[in-house]
Each structure stands twice: as C-alpha cells, then as structure tokens.
XYZ file of C-alpha atoms in Angstrom:
649
model
C -35.522 1.892 4.975
C -37.552 4.527 3.056
C -38.458 4.581 -0.069
C -35.765 7.273 -1.205
C -33.097 6.585 1.197
C -29.963 4.739 -0.004
C -28.652 1.708 0.546
C -24.835 1.043 2.102
C -25.630 -1.981 0.478
C -26.448 -1.911 -2.898
C -28.233 -5.419 -4.718
C -26.392 -7.563 -6.640
C -28.162 -6.571 -9.742
C -27.306 -2.978 -9.412
C -23.578 -4.610 -8.754
C -23.717 -6.451 -11.951
C -24.406 -3.076 -14.062
C -22.314 -0.934 -12.692
C -20.139 -3.460 -13.778
C -20.956 -3.954 -17.100
C -21.127 -0.059 -17.174
C -17.488 -0.061 -16.039
C -16.756 -2.339 -18.904
C -18.606 -0.374 -21.556
C -16.749 3.118 -20.186
C -13.074 2.114 -20.148
C -11.615 3.368 -23.225
C -12.081 1.824 -26.342
C -8.406 0.171 -27.271
C -7.173 -1.514 -30.325
C -5.477 -4.944 -30.146
C -1.762 -3.474 -30.063
C 0.490 -3.960 -27.414
C 0.802 0.237 -26.286
C -3.550 -0.291 -26.227
C -3.946 -3.441 -24.528
C -6.096 -2.895 -21.259
C -3.658 -2.776 -18.223
C -4.634 -4.851 -15.191
C -7.787 -6.112 -16.249
C -7.304 -8.858 -13.316
C -5.441 -8.200 -10.169
C -1.716 -8.425 -10.886
C 0.443 -11.581 -9.681
C 3.878 -11.978 -9.217
C 7.447 -12.150 -7.360
C 8.958 -9.561 -5.231
C 12.377 -9.373 -3.729
C 11.928 -7.197 -1.133
C 10.419 -9.571 1.405
C 13.456 -11.954 0.951
C 16.721 -9.582 -0.260
C 15.775 -6.106 1.130
C 17.934 -3.901 -0.857
C 20.963 -6.278 -2.037
C 19.240 -8.723 -4.462
C 22.222 -9.330 -7.679
C 21.292 -10.550 -11.046
C 22.350 -14.190 -10.748
C 19.902 -14.785 -7.575
C 17.314 -12.413 -9.264
C 17.505 -15.279 -12.361
C 16.923 -17.675 -10.436
C 14.153 -16.939 -9.014
C 12.829 -15.711 -11.773
C 13.624 -18.910 -14.045
C 11.447 -20.671 -10.372
C 8.484 -18.400 -10.799
C 8.603 -18.778 -15.242
C 8.943 -22.987 -13.946
C 6.260 -22.892 -11.062
C 3.637 -19.767 -10.912
C 3.642 -18.450 -13.849
C 1.046 -21.463 -15.079
C -1.296 -19.853 -12.009
C -1.311 -16.241 -13.098
C 1.726 -15.066 -11.163
C 3.869 -13.116 -14.308
C 5.533 -9.753 -12.738
C 9.055 -10.423 -11.783
C 10.505 -7.578 -9.518
C 13.736 -5.895 -8.551
C 12.762 -3.880 -5.503
C 14.353 -0.651 -4.380
C 18.099 0.698 -4.398
C 18.756 -1.545 -7.709
C 21.041 1.489 -8.740
C 23.399 1.634 -5.166
C 26.206 0.313 -4.492
C 26.962 -2.360 -2.364
C 29.482 -1.330 -0.554
C 30.237 -0.764 3.430
C 28.657 2.612 3.796
C 26.140 1.829 2.192
C 22.921 1.206 3.598
C 19.004 2.512 3.138
C 19.207 5.981 3.967
C 23.429 6.886 3.182
C 24.717 9.027 0.801
C 26.847 8.950 -2.294
C 27.051 5.323 -3.433
C 24.125 5.684 -6.093
C 25.008 5.170 -9.696
C 23.817 8.522 -11.418
C 24.319 9.025 -15.193
C 24.751 12.458 -16.964
C 21.097 13.447 -17.056
C 20.530 12.991 -13.612
C 19.199 10.042 -13.766
C 19.549 6.236 -11.673
C 21.188 3.060 -13.900
C 21.518 -0.455 -12.190
C 24.760 -0.919 -10.243
C 27.078 -2.474 -12.132
C 28.625 -4.917 -9.518
C 25.301 -6.810 -9.071
C 23.846 -6.550 -12.353
C 26.563 -7.375 -14.492
C 24.780 -7.356 -17.644
C 23.623 -3.455 -17.136
C 27.211 -2.782 -18.801
C 25.965 -3.023 -22.150
C 23.754 -0.392 -21.954
C 23.545 0.795 -18.691
C 20.019 -0.380 -18.097
C 17.787 -3.305 -17.791
C 17.463 -4.693 -21.543
C 19.549 -7.635 -21.553
C 18.267 -8.501 -18.483
C 14.237 -7.548 -19.247
C 14.549 -9.222 -22.089
C 16.048 -12.649 -20.829
C 12.879 -12.499 -18.608
C 10.259 -11.747 -21.740
C 12.266 -14.657 -23.035
C 10.742 -16.825 -19.835
C 7.285 -15.679 -20.815
C 7.269 -13.252 -17.823
C 6.953 -9.426 -17.078
C 9.757 -7.296 -15.915
C 9.067 -4.892 -12.906
C 11.141 -2.437 -10.835
C 10.651 -0.218 -7.756
C 11.929 3.690 -8.458
C 11.711 6.311 -5.049
C 9.648 9.675 -6.132
C 11.062 12.271 -7.890
C 14.924 12.374 -8.066
C 17.652 12.033 -5.835
C 19.591 14.559 -3.469
C 23.088 12.846 -4.905
C 21.463 13.992 -8.641
C 20.669 17.340 -6.749
C 23.277 18.591 -5.569
C 25.417 16.994 -8.757
C 22.704 19.569 -10.854
C 22.918 17.602 -13.924
C 21.507 18.938 -17.143
C 18.438 17.286 -17.647
C 17.553 15.497 -20.738
C 14.624 16.477 -23.875
C 14.031 13.203 -24.886
C 12.535 15.563 -28.019
C 15.640 16.726 -29.448
C 18.511 14.661 -27.242
C 19.936 17.375 -25.972
C 19.700 19.449 -22.529
C 16.355 21.250 -21.695
C 15.580 24.678 -22.587
C 12.599 27.005 -21.364
C 12.679 30.531 -21.299
C 16.489 31.198 -23.325
C 17.576 29.359 -20.718
C 19.118 25.438 -19.906
C 17.355 23.206 -16.853
C 19.339 21.611 -14.351
C 17.974 19.196 -11.264
C 19.073 21.507 -9.366
C 15.747 23.859 -10.696
C 13.668 21.360 -10.208
C 14.163 19.192 -6.556
C 11.570 20.325 -3.474
C 14.181 20.063 -0.968
C 11.053 20.696 1.921
C 9.692 17.619 0.198
C 12.334 14.437 0.854
C 11.142 10.792 0.874
C 10.231 11.572 5.034
C 11.948 7.590 5.419
C 14.544 8.263 2.966
C 15.457 11.922 3.394
C 18.995 11.453 2.584
C 18.289 9.432 -0.880
C 15.058 11.195 -2.915
C 12.985 14.282 -2.629
C 9.648 14.981 -4.904
C 9.944 17.254 -8.251
C 8.322 20.204 -9.130
C 5.745 19.442 -11.533
C 4.334 22.559 -11.880
C 7.083 23.938 -14.321
C 8.200 22.268 -18.023
C 12.018 21.081 -16.658
C 10.194 19.062 -13.709
C 7.628 17.498 -16.113
C 10.680 16.958 -18.707
C 13.124 15.149 -15.810
C 10.116 12.872 -15.577
C 9.625 12.222 -19.040
C 13.116 11.148 -19.780
C 13.312 8.237 -17.067
C 10.230 6.677 -17.924
C 10.743 7.155 -21.311
C 13.579 4.999 -20.850
C 12.540 2.699 -18.325
C 10.345 2.045 -21.665
C 13.246 1.608 -23.674
C 14.631 -1.201 -20.942
C 11.581 -3.124 -21.433
C 10.003 -2.692 -17.759
C 6.562 -3.692 -17.413
C 6.129 -2.738 -14.205
C 6.687 0.372 -12.032
C 6.162 0.356 -8.181
C 6.689 3.918 -6.965
C 7.424 4.692 -3.412
C 7.297 7.212 -0.798
C 4.139 8.950 -2.613
C 1.048 7.945 -1.210
C -0.360 7.332 1.938
C 1.000 9.456 4.558
C 3.827 11.062 1.775
C 1.105 11.671 -0.547
C 2.187 13.476 -3.722
C -0.987 13.557 -6.070
C 0.672 15.988 -9.097
C 3.695 13.838 -9.198
C 1.006 11.038 -9.250
C -1.625 12.276 -11.537
C 2.177 13.395 -14.050
C 3.648 10.101 -14.078
C 0.507 8.374 -15.125
C -0.216 10.715 -18.123
C 2.946 10.687 -18.675
C 2.771 6.465 -18.822
C -0.285 7.004 -21.447
C 2.290 8.724 -23.545
C 4.612 5.566 -23.982
C 4.306 3.187 -26.835
C 5.197 0.637 -23.957
C 1.715 -0.753 -21.671
C 3.681 -0.299 -18.164
C 2.013 -1.111 -14.416
C 2.084 1.662 -12.171
C 1.707 0.602 -8.493
C 2.248 3.574 -5.903
C 3.333 2.979 -2.101
C 3.641 2.678 0.257
C -0.520 2.961 2.520
C 0.040 4.442 5.625
C -2.761 5.957 7.121
C -4.797 5.250 3.124
C -8.983 5.793 3.327
C -10.488 5.415 0.615
C -11.301 9.583 0.898
C -7.843 9.818 0.042
C -8.034 7.200 -3.112
C -10.482 8.617 -4.713
C -9.035 11.094 -6.943
C -6.353 9.048 -8.104
C -6.807 5.564 -7.821
C -8.347 6.338 -11.923
C -4.791 7.629 -12.655
C -3.118 3.943 -11.040
C -3.533 0.208 -11.578
C -2.199 0.034 -8.219
C -1.850 1.560 -4.618
C -1.243 0.118 -1.410
C -3.609 1.066 1.239
C -1.636 -0.597 4.091
C 1.568 -0.018 5.537
C 4.280 -2.862 5.058
C 3.563 -5.953 5.984
C 5.104 -8.700 7.635
C 5.211 -11.743 9.073
C 3.655 -11.536 12.160
C -0.406 -12.384 13.233
C -0.966 -8.199 14.643
C 0.207 -6.975 10.500
C -2.227 -10.031 9.012
C -5.037 -9.220 11.444
C -5.229 -5.017 10.687
C -5.954 -5.707 6.841
C -9.477 -6.568 7.177
C -10.974 -3.360 8.649
C -9.345 -1.372 5.979
C -9.701 -4.151 2.930
C -14.249 -3.636 4.045
C -13.486 0.089 3.960
C -12.301 -0.437 0.686
C -14.223 -2.853 -0.624
C -17.756 -1.109 0.549
C -17.070 2.636 -1.342
C -16.635 -0.263 -4.533
C -12.992 0.670 -5.618
C -12.741 -2.678 -5.754
C -11.864 -2.902 -9.572
C -12.608 0.458 -10.752
C -11.339 2.256 -13.673
C -7.258 2.805 -13.242
C -4.810 3.756 -15.646
C -5.453 2.310 -19.171
C -7.714 -0.442 -17.403
C -8.537 -1.025 -13.903
C -7.231 -0.320 -10.493
C -7.299 -2.355 -7.183
C -6.029 -1.710 -3.464
C -3.001 -3.300 -2.458
C -2.734 -4.706 0.699
C 0.745 -5.657 0.021
C 3.105 -8.691 -0.139
C 2.612 -12.508 0.570
C 5.744 -12.787 2.718
C 5.578 -16.377 2.937
C 8.104 -18.917 2.796
C 11.875 -18.336 3.087
C 12.893 -13.783 3.934
C 15.479 -11.390 5.638
C 14.232 -8.462 7.708
C 13.075 -5.068 6.903
C 15.581 -2.404 5.952
C 18.509 -5.031 6.353
C 21.971 -5.281 3.896
C 21.120 -9.068 4.601
C 19.793 -11.852 1.832
C 17.048 -14.330 3.221
C 18.029 -16.587 6.456
C 15.363 -17.499 8.415
C 12.153 -19.186 7.730
C 8.051 -17.584 7.658
C 7.154 -16.529 11.293
C 3.184 -17.171 10.754
C 1.611 -20.337 10.764
C 0.105 -22.324 8.101
C -3.396 -21.175 9.041
C -2.179 -17.640 9.250
C -0.646 -17.913 5.772
C -4.439 -19.409 4.318
C -5.709 -16.400 6.578
C -3.690 -14.295 4.918
C -3.998 -15.757 1.085
C -7.879 -15.932 1.498
C -8.603 -12.589 2.976
C -6.246 -11.399 -0.181
C -8.315 -13.379 -2.482
C -12.371 -12.551 -1.284
C -10.848 -8.775 -1.196
C -9.514 -9.251 -4.974
C -5.669 -7.452 -4.041
C -2.540 -8.219 -5.866
C -0.819 -11.371 -5.895
C 2.828 -10.331 -4.950
C 4.716 -13.739 -3.600
C 7.800 -12.723 -0.997
C 9.537 -15.181 -0.308
C 12.737 -16.723 -1.791
C 11.848 -18.655 -4.383
C 14.817 -20.740 -4.574
C 13.556 -22.476 -1.120
C 9.749 -22.867 -1.702
C 8.603 -25.685 -0.189
C 5.575 -27.562 -1.805
C 2.824 -26.679 1.657
C 3.807 -22.880 0.731
C 3.716 -24.212 -2.861
C -0.300 -25.138 -2.360
C -1.406 -22.523 -0.178
C -0.505 -19.642 -3.064
C -1.525 -22.033 -5.753
C -5.312 -22.629 -4.367
C -7.146 -23.219 -7.423
C -9.976 -22.189 -6.406
C -8.858 -19.049 -3.882
C -7.254 -17.888 -7.368
C -10.579 -18.123 -9.290
C -11.817 -15.937 -6.680
C -8.964 -13.361 -6.348
C -9.620 -12.850 -10.012
C -13.143 -13.557 -11.479
C -15.457 -12.990 -8.800
C -17.768 -9.740 -7.568
C -19.865 -8.638 -5.455
C -16.829 -9.365 -3.030
C -17.375 -7.656 0.206
C -17.537 -8.142 3.776
C -20.414 -9.912 5.087
C -21.744 -8.998 8.384
C -23.840 -11.615 9.612
C -21.911 -14.057 11.454
C -22.378 -15.663 14.654
C -20.047 -17.215 17.135
C -18.982 -18.321 20.097
C -15.643 -19.782 21.582
C -14.689 -23.850 21.741
C -11.252 -23.988 23.919
C -8.719 -22.108 25.811
C -6.443 -19.757 24.831
C -3.767 -20.442 22.438
C -0.478 -19.089 23.493
C 1.433 -19.898 20.673
C -1.183 -18.010 18.123
C -0.392 -15.037 20.315
C 3.277 -15.359 21.120
C 3.705 -11.858 18.726
C 3.882 -8.652 21.441
C 3.206 -5.255 19.782
C 6.283 -2.905 20.922
C 5.180 0.562 21.700
C 7.401 2.290 19.658
C 6.118 5.636 20.957
C 5.114 6.510 23.491
C 4.280 10.377 24.361
C 2.883 11.389 27.949
C -0.721 12.695 28.942
C -1.877 11.112 25.330
C -2.254 7.516 25.722
C -5.163 6.425 24.589
C -5.397 8.982 21.695
C -5.213 7.990 17.566
C -4.050 10.850 15.347
C -4.498 9.559 11.884
C -4.423 11.495 8.052
C -7.003 11.781 5.733
C -8.216 13.575 2.722
C -9.556 17.122 3.728
C -12.901 16.424 2.256
C -13.730 13.396 4.639
C -15.694 14.223 7.488
C -13.085 12.646 9.823
C -11.483 15.794 9.535
C -13.557 18.120 10.651
C -14.133 19.861 13.926
C -10.531 21.613 14.758
C -10.265 24.622 16.734
C -7.943 27.240 18.390
C -8.238 27.401 22.246
C -6.582 30.535 23.829
C -6.333 30.773 27.244
C -5.450 33.495 29.687
C -1.432 33.536 30.585
C -0.826 30.591 27.838
C 0.119 29.909 24.566
C -2.895 29.359 21.840
C -3.519 25.719 21.881
C -5.181 23.554 18.425
C -7.738 20.936 19.427
C -10.321 18.755 18.340
C -13.371 17.013 20.564
C -13.304 13.273 20.028
C -15.083 11.570 22.517
C -17.554 12.228 25.777
C -17.811 11.416 29.390
C -19.744 12.438 32.071
C -21.470 13.887 29.309
C -18.704 16.316 28.593
C -15.915 16.756 25.843
C -13.220 15.234 26.160
C -10.559 17.238 24.175
C -7.339 16.879 22.234
C -4.995 19.449 22.521
C -1.191 20.598 21.465
C 0.538 23.688 21.696
C 0.832 25.920 18.922
C 4.506 27.583 18.482
C 6.229 29.471 15.788
C 9.111 27.075 14.059
C 12.448 28.607 14.491
C 15.137 28.199 11.769
C 18.053 26.101 12.442
C 21.070 25.743 11.208
C 20.902 22.244 9.163
C 17.565 23.550 7.232
C 17.377 24.869 3.956
C 16.244 26.133 0.705
C 13.119 27.302 2.531
C 11.685 30.522 2.130
C 10.415 32.131 5.696
C 7.586 33.981 3.660
C 6.491 30.141 2.752
C 5.291 29.106 6.388
C 4.231 33.197 7.582
C 0.563 31.855 8.126
C 1.841 28.107 9.498
C 2.871 26.410 12.812
C 4.395 23.827 14.741
C 2.245 21.383 16.978
C 3.908 20.318 20.028
C 3.471 18.864 23.380
C 2.114 21.003 25.750
C 4.733 20.119 28.324
C 8.068 19.718 26.026
C 10.274 22.452 24.807
C 10.849 20.258 22.051
C 9.226 17.682 20.770
C 6.955 18.601 17.448
C 4.269 16.396 16.181
C 5.344 14.575 12.368
C 3.264 13.998 9.196
C 5.290 11.783 8.499
C 7.265 8.797 9.861
C 10.921 8.482 9.822
C 10.906 5.051 9.321
C 8.843 2.677 6.892
C 5.647 1.690 9.084
C 4.320 -1.529 9.063
C 0.509 -2.223 8.529
C 0.182 -2.982 12.175
C 1.952 -0.041 13.741
C -0.800 1.982 15.453
C -2.005 5.205 14.557
C 0.511 7.155 17.233
C 0.983 10.667 16.960
C 4.975 10.852 16.311
C 7.437 13.641 17.379
C 11.205 14.613 17.262
C 12.920 17.624 17.321
C 11.160 20.530 16.370
C 12.683 21.230 12.804
C 12.061 23.232 10.209
C 10.826 20.981 7.825
C 7.423 20.938 5.712
C 6.970 17.464 7.448
C 5.796 19.371 10.443
C 4.366 22.872 9.788
C 0.669 22.857 9.763
C -2.237 25.010 9.519
C -5.625 25.656 10.261
C -8.427 26.899 7.978
C -12.007 28.502 8.368
C -13.299 24.864 7.884
C -11.664 23.513 10.777
C -9.004 21.437 9.274
C -5.940 21.180 10.259
C -3.551 20.841 7.463
C -0.372 18.853 6.973
C 1.862 21.761 4.852
C 3.602 18.060 3.603
C 1.331 15.766 2.287
C -1.496 18.217 2.271
C -3.720 16.038 4.290
C -5.671 16.841 7.429
C -5.463 15.142 10.507
C -8.140 13.203 12.494
C -8.026 12.222 16.550
C -10.073 9.547 17.673
C -10.324 7.431 21.143
C -7.920 4.182 21.393
C -10.319 3.103 24.249
C -12.289 0.181 22.402
C -13.178 -1.566 25.912
C -13.741 -5.005 25.100
C -12.805 -6.703 21.656
C -16.761 -7.731 20.610
C -17.508 -10.764 18.720
C -17.454 -9.127 15.493
C -13.961 -8.600 15.890
C -12.481 -12.166 16.203
C -15.078 -13.324 14.058
C -15.237 -12.413 10.722
C -16.949 -13.542 7.331
C -16.058 -12.354 3.493
C -18.456 -13.186 0.620
C -18.565 -13.245 -3.002
C -20.027 -14.639 -5.979
C -18.979 -16.496 -9.481
C -19.592 -16.742 -12.828
C -21.036 -19.822 -12.639
C -23.785 -18.593 -10.087
C -21.482 -19.878 -6.934
C -21.450 -18.165 -3.883
C -17.918 -18.113 -2.224
C -18.255 -17.412 2.198
C -14.832 -17.143 3.658
C -15.302 -17.450 7.483
C -12.212 -15.970 9.608
C -11.522 -16.471 13.033
C -8.981 -13.485 14.787
C -9.607 -14.666 18.461
C -6.211 -16.851 20.064
C -8.792 -19.634 20.965
C -10.978 -21.488 18.377
C -14.363 -20.569 17.532
C -17.414 -21.592 15.782
C -18.619 -19.459 13.380
C -22.074 -19.346 12.069
C -23.850 -17.818 9.097
C -27.616 -18.284 8.030
C -29.098 -19.345 4.844
C -31.826 -16.624 5.068
C -29.357 -14.219 5.821
C -27.451 -14.797 2.739
C -30.215 -14.376 0.454
C -30.470 -11.184 2.385
C -27.182 -9.817 1.029
C -27.129 -11.339 -2.400
C -30.900 -11.569 -2.958
C -33.245 -14.502 -4.879
C -30.107 -14.017 -8.264
C -28.253 -16.610 -5.760
C -30.257 -17.968 -4.037
C -33.150 -19.459 -5.978
C -34.402 -22.926 -3.963
C -34.799 -23.893 -0.111
C -31.319 -25.922 0.189
C -28.120 -24.829 -0.710
C -24.780 -27.497 -0.970
C -21.705 -26.469 -0.182
C -17.758 -27.599 -0.321
C -14.839 -26.034 2.031
C -11.816 -24.867 -0.264
C -9.139 -25.368 1.991
C -9.884 -29.499 3.378
C -12.062 -30.297 0.661
C -14.674 -31.810 2.792
C -18.639 -32.003 1.202
C -20.469 -30.426 3.700
C -24.066 -32.005 1.363
C -27.431 -30.388 1.581
C -27.707 -27.264 3.679
C -30.791 -26.254 4.768
C -31.006 -22.799 7.182
C -27.362 -22.474 8.484
C -23.247 -22.916 7.341
C -21.311 -24.125 11.004
C -17.540 -24.603 11.547
C -15.332 -24.934 14.392
C -12.577 -22.513 12.514
C -8.901 -23.019 14.188
C -7.226 -19.651 16.168
C -5.961 -17.529 13.106
C -8.122 -19.618 11.009
C -9.725 -19.961 7.667
C -12.507 -21.361 6.051
C -13.781 -20.970 2.508
C -16.559 -22.162 1.375
C -17.768 -23.050 -2.362
C -21.857 -22.761 -2.246
C -24.220 -23.880 -5.155
C -28.041 -22.714 -4.285
C-alpha cells in the first residue's frame, strides 16, 4: 500500500485514539438524571414479542419482570419492554392489522388496554406499572409504531398543546389529527394501523411532543419505534423524535426498527440521533436467520458504527432479539407454546456473534420457563464482558478451514420457503440503500421501437457482454380505493411493472414484516396508486422510491459455489487488560477444522497486543486451557457451532 493510501483496517493505536476522541466529543452532561449519558454500553433486557406476540398482559409481564430482576439483572439485563399493540383490545376480530380496536384518548393518543393492564385504569397510562418495575431495580420500556394511528386520524381529534394544556392553535385556527396524518405513508405491514406524521408543520410536532411527554410522565425509560427505518425509512420523523426526547427532563433510550435493507450508508445520518437501530429484519429461531447476520454485522463494524455518537450518548447497530427458550410465532394471537428450534450450538453461535459485534442483548423467551442451559448461555461472563467492554471489534478474514465430517442432516433441517416467485427475473436481487451509496447508481431509461419505455440497470457480465435487469415503466392509474393523493404530486413518477404482466408492480416495502433471512427479492403486488409503488429516475442514474426516498440497487443472486471463507468466519476484539478475543464460527452443515495464525493476528492488531513469540489461550464455552500457542490456534468446530478464545500474549 502506498504511503498516502487509506487503510480499510486502521491499526489499533488509531482505533484507540478514535475511541478517546469519541469520549471527548460526547457532550459534558452533569450528574443529574436528565443529563446522564445514554447507552454507554449496548443495552440489555427482555422484550415480550418473541414469547407473547402482542397479547401480553400485566400479570404475565410482571411475572417475567420479577424473574428478570432476580436472575438477569445481576448480569446487566435491565430493560423490561412491553412490545407492540399494548393499546389494542384483545377481543374477537383484533389482530396485527385490524382496525377499530385501539384505545385512543381525546387527543388522538393511544392508552393501554384496560382489560389486559388493569392498573392503567388509575391514569390511563403505565405509571403504576413503571413504578413497580423501577422498584425492582429495572427500567421500563414500551414499543411504539411510527406517527399516528389511522383510527385517530379518522376520529379527527384535537391535538394537545402541552404548553397550554389546550387544543393546539396556530395561524388563528385549531388543528386536528386529520391535518397531520400522511395517508400515503402508511406503515407497509400495518396499513390499517399507523401512518407517518407531517413533521414539517407545527401541529405535527405538537402531536409528537404530546406523545413523548406523556411517555416520560408515565416513567418510560426506553422506546422502540417501529416501521420507521429500513424500507419504511422516515428520517424526518426519526430526527424530530430524537429532538423531542432531548428536550425532556427524563432520559429515554431511543431504539428504531425494523432493519430490512439497512446499510452503513443508510445509517450514516441517523445513528447520531438514536441509541439502537436495527440492521436486520426480524430474527427468529432458525439457522438461516442466524447465519444471515454475519455479513451485515461485519459491514457495520468495518464502517466504525459500533458505539458511535448517539442520542445523549452512544448508538449501537442492533441485530435484534435472542429468540431462545419458550416462544410463540410471529404475528399470532397466541402466547408461548413451543420450545426454541435452535440447537444449543446454534444459540451459542448467535450470542457469540451478538457479543463480538457489541449488539444490544434483548432476550425474547418467556422467563417463567427459563432453563439452566439457556441461562448459562445468555449470562456467560466472558461474552458479556466482550459485549460491554471490548474494543477493536471486527471480522477477522485470515482464517483457514477444512471439513472433517459428513453433512449433519439435523443442522440443515431448515428449508427456506420461496415466498415470492416472479418469472424471468430469477437470480436477481433488488435492494434499497441511501442514494449517496455508489451501489445506487447506474439506472437508465431504455426505449425500444414499438414498446413502452423500460427502466434498466446492468448488474453483471456474461460472454463479455453486460447483463441487464429491466422493468416496464407505466403511468399509474387512480383506483377507487386510493384516497388523499394529489395527481400533481406524481406527475413525474411512474410504476415499475413486470414486462409480461399488466398488473404486477414493484413495492418498495413489504406488506408483512420480513425476517432476517428473507432474500432481497423483488416484491410485486397489484398495481395501485400508493407511494410505496411510485418511483422516479434522476439525472444521476438513481431510481428513487417515493415512499422512503431510498434508491434501488440490483445484483446477481448467482454466487456460484460457496467458498470456504463464507462458511468459516471469525471475529476479533481486544480487552481492557490487553487480552485478545478470537471467535471461530462454523456456518457449514459439517464440522470444520478452523485455524488462525498468530502472525496474522499480529498483522491486524499490531505489536501492542502481541508482544512475545508465544501466547496462551483458553476457550470460553468449554473452559479448556489450550496452554502456550506459538504459531497458530486451531480447533474443530461443530456444525453451526462456535468457539471463543481468550488469548494473552
């Protein structure tokens, strides 16, 4: 490398200097509660979603909170979070995207379902529950959807001005919820539930201010705002919420999700406004979901996003919850009824990656059924130490491996479902990223005599010729079920349809929540007049979604034969006392012997950490002491398993 060439792997002294500068740059808040530094370490806790979906009630929540305080709080798991739809009545006809079952107050704000949360009858809030949780030494968290509910907009309620305690008035008139709801920006997977708020007007900000002040009054310590990131990217609303939280006297952690199609480029202008941000879709208990996290976590580590400046403190890329123990299924009206389908080895692999990547650790299983094996996995002291205190966390690319056994049929039992099949475009993946990302360039309009225009992009080479991906450009037609969208807004925009179909248009966001392992496959549905299906092509060659303002990318799915490097992965980090952490991960369906050379560790970490010719190491999961290691560390790792070494040189 030339003297002036930038390094993609800065030496440890430079990383330490950057870490020190980060600490110096963080605002010098005082010791008061309102000024405490938020998320100094990746947050830990329990969330109700994986075990209760949306039907958790006060009794089961408190039972889990008590066990959290007793068994996990000593290990840093301090947040007890009620996940989504706590304001929905649990009655016949109510489900994830049902309409008309939510409790909405006179200001258009949700309040807890009084049947499921009887203590909320005192103040139509969570203050009683939060007080009990605080009394256990825990912190209280809730899940929120972005913006405002369709039910509140249709109710056309006044908006509370918290400064006067009266309806919000501006420009001589009283504003209502119908004035602020963006009906063309509904949540893609909950269109009958919530939509974005217009934050460009005072009334929109006043509504959000009344929401978050109310949550602070309830004693909330943590909010998880959903349908606001990834393919449902709403940057103005994220920044507005962050600014409103910064105004409050109460410190509140801001977590945003989901993370489908998230890249470091997309997070670049958002991470400083939050404390946690999901970088994957929903993570469930199958191996394909776990293994899909390796590439994305590596990219965020390489971009130096781990522990970067965030809202009132730091921010952390979030790999989603730990779906271990006793669980339910996604999106059902049912509580925990089955065991986690990950093997013990797969669970160890998951928490080892989460710890090495310094992801927040949110346990998802029903704590009333917490067994000793699961408890030992999620409270391993060395992994928790790595998760909080290590630095220089990154993927280590200098590993060598070879198979040592035949295929393990049990470990590859999960068969992915081809959820979407579109003729003639197999092998092509569409994704979304920030328009500043170089991957977003290269789209062009292609016109052919006798045919309509097409929007195309080259994505590969075959026989020395470009391979192009094209979709038909069509002008959208207004349908009877589309409302409140002005024709002039879409004069320069178009649908993108499959070329051999009259009614299959590209959606910029899925109609249901996507999991971590869902492939980046184009999603098509009935053509309709909606921002999610509107696109525009600019002069820079960016294909821009009108819904999220993200730009489309395309690449080939035909990766060929899986390489050794893809199935044998490794991460490294360093500790406060000079120790080195090295984690081996075997993503293969067979056992593999994985090897790392001390000389390669020295190249990456430098002589600051490897000062002698010999090192000693201990494997974390087994406790086995490998003794003195002079040239290499080598071990056989079981299928879908991991080994974590603590090395002293």
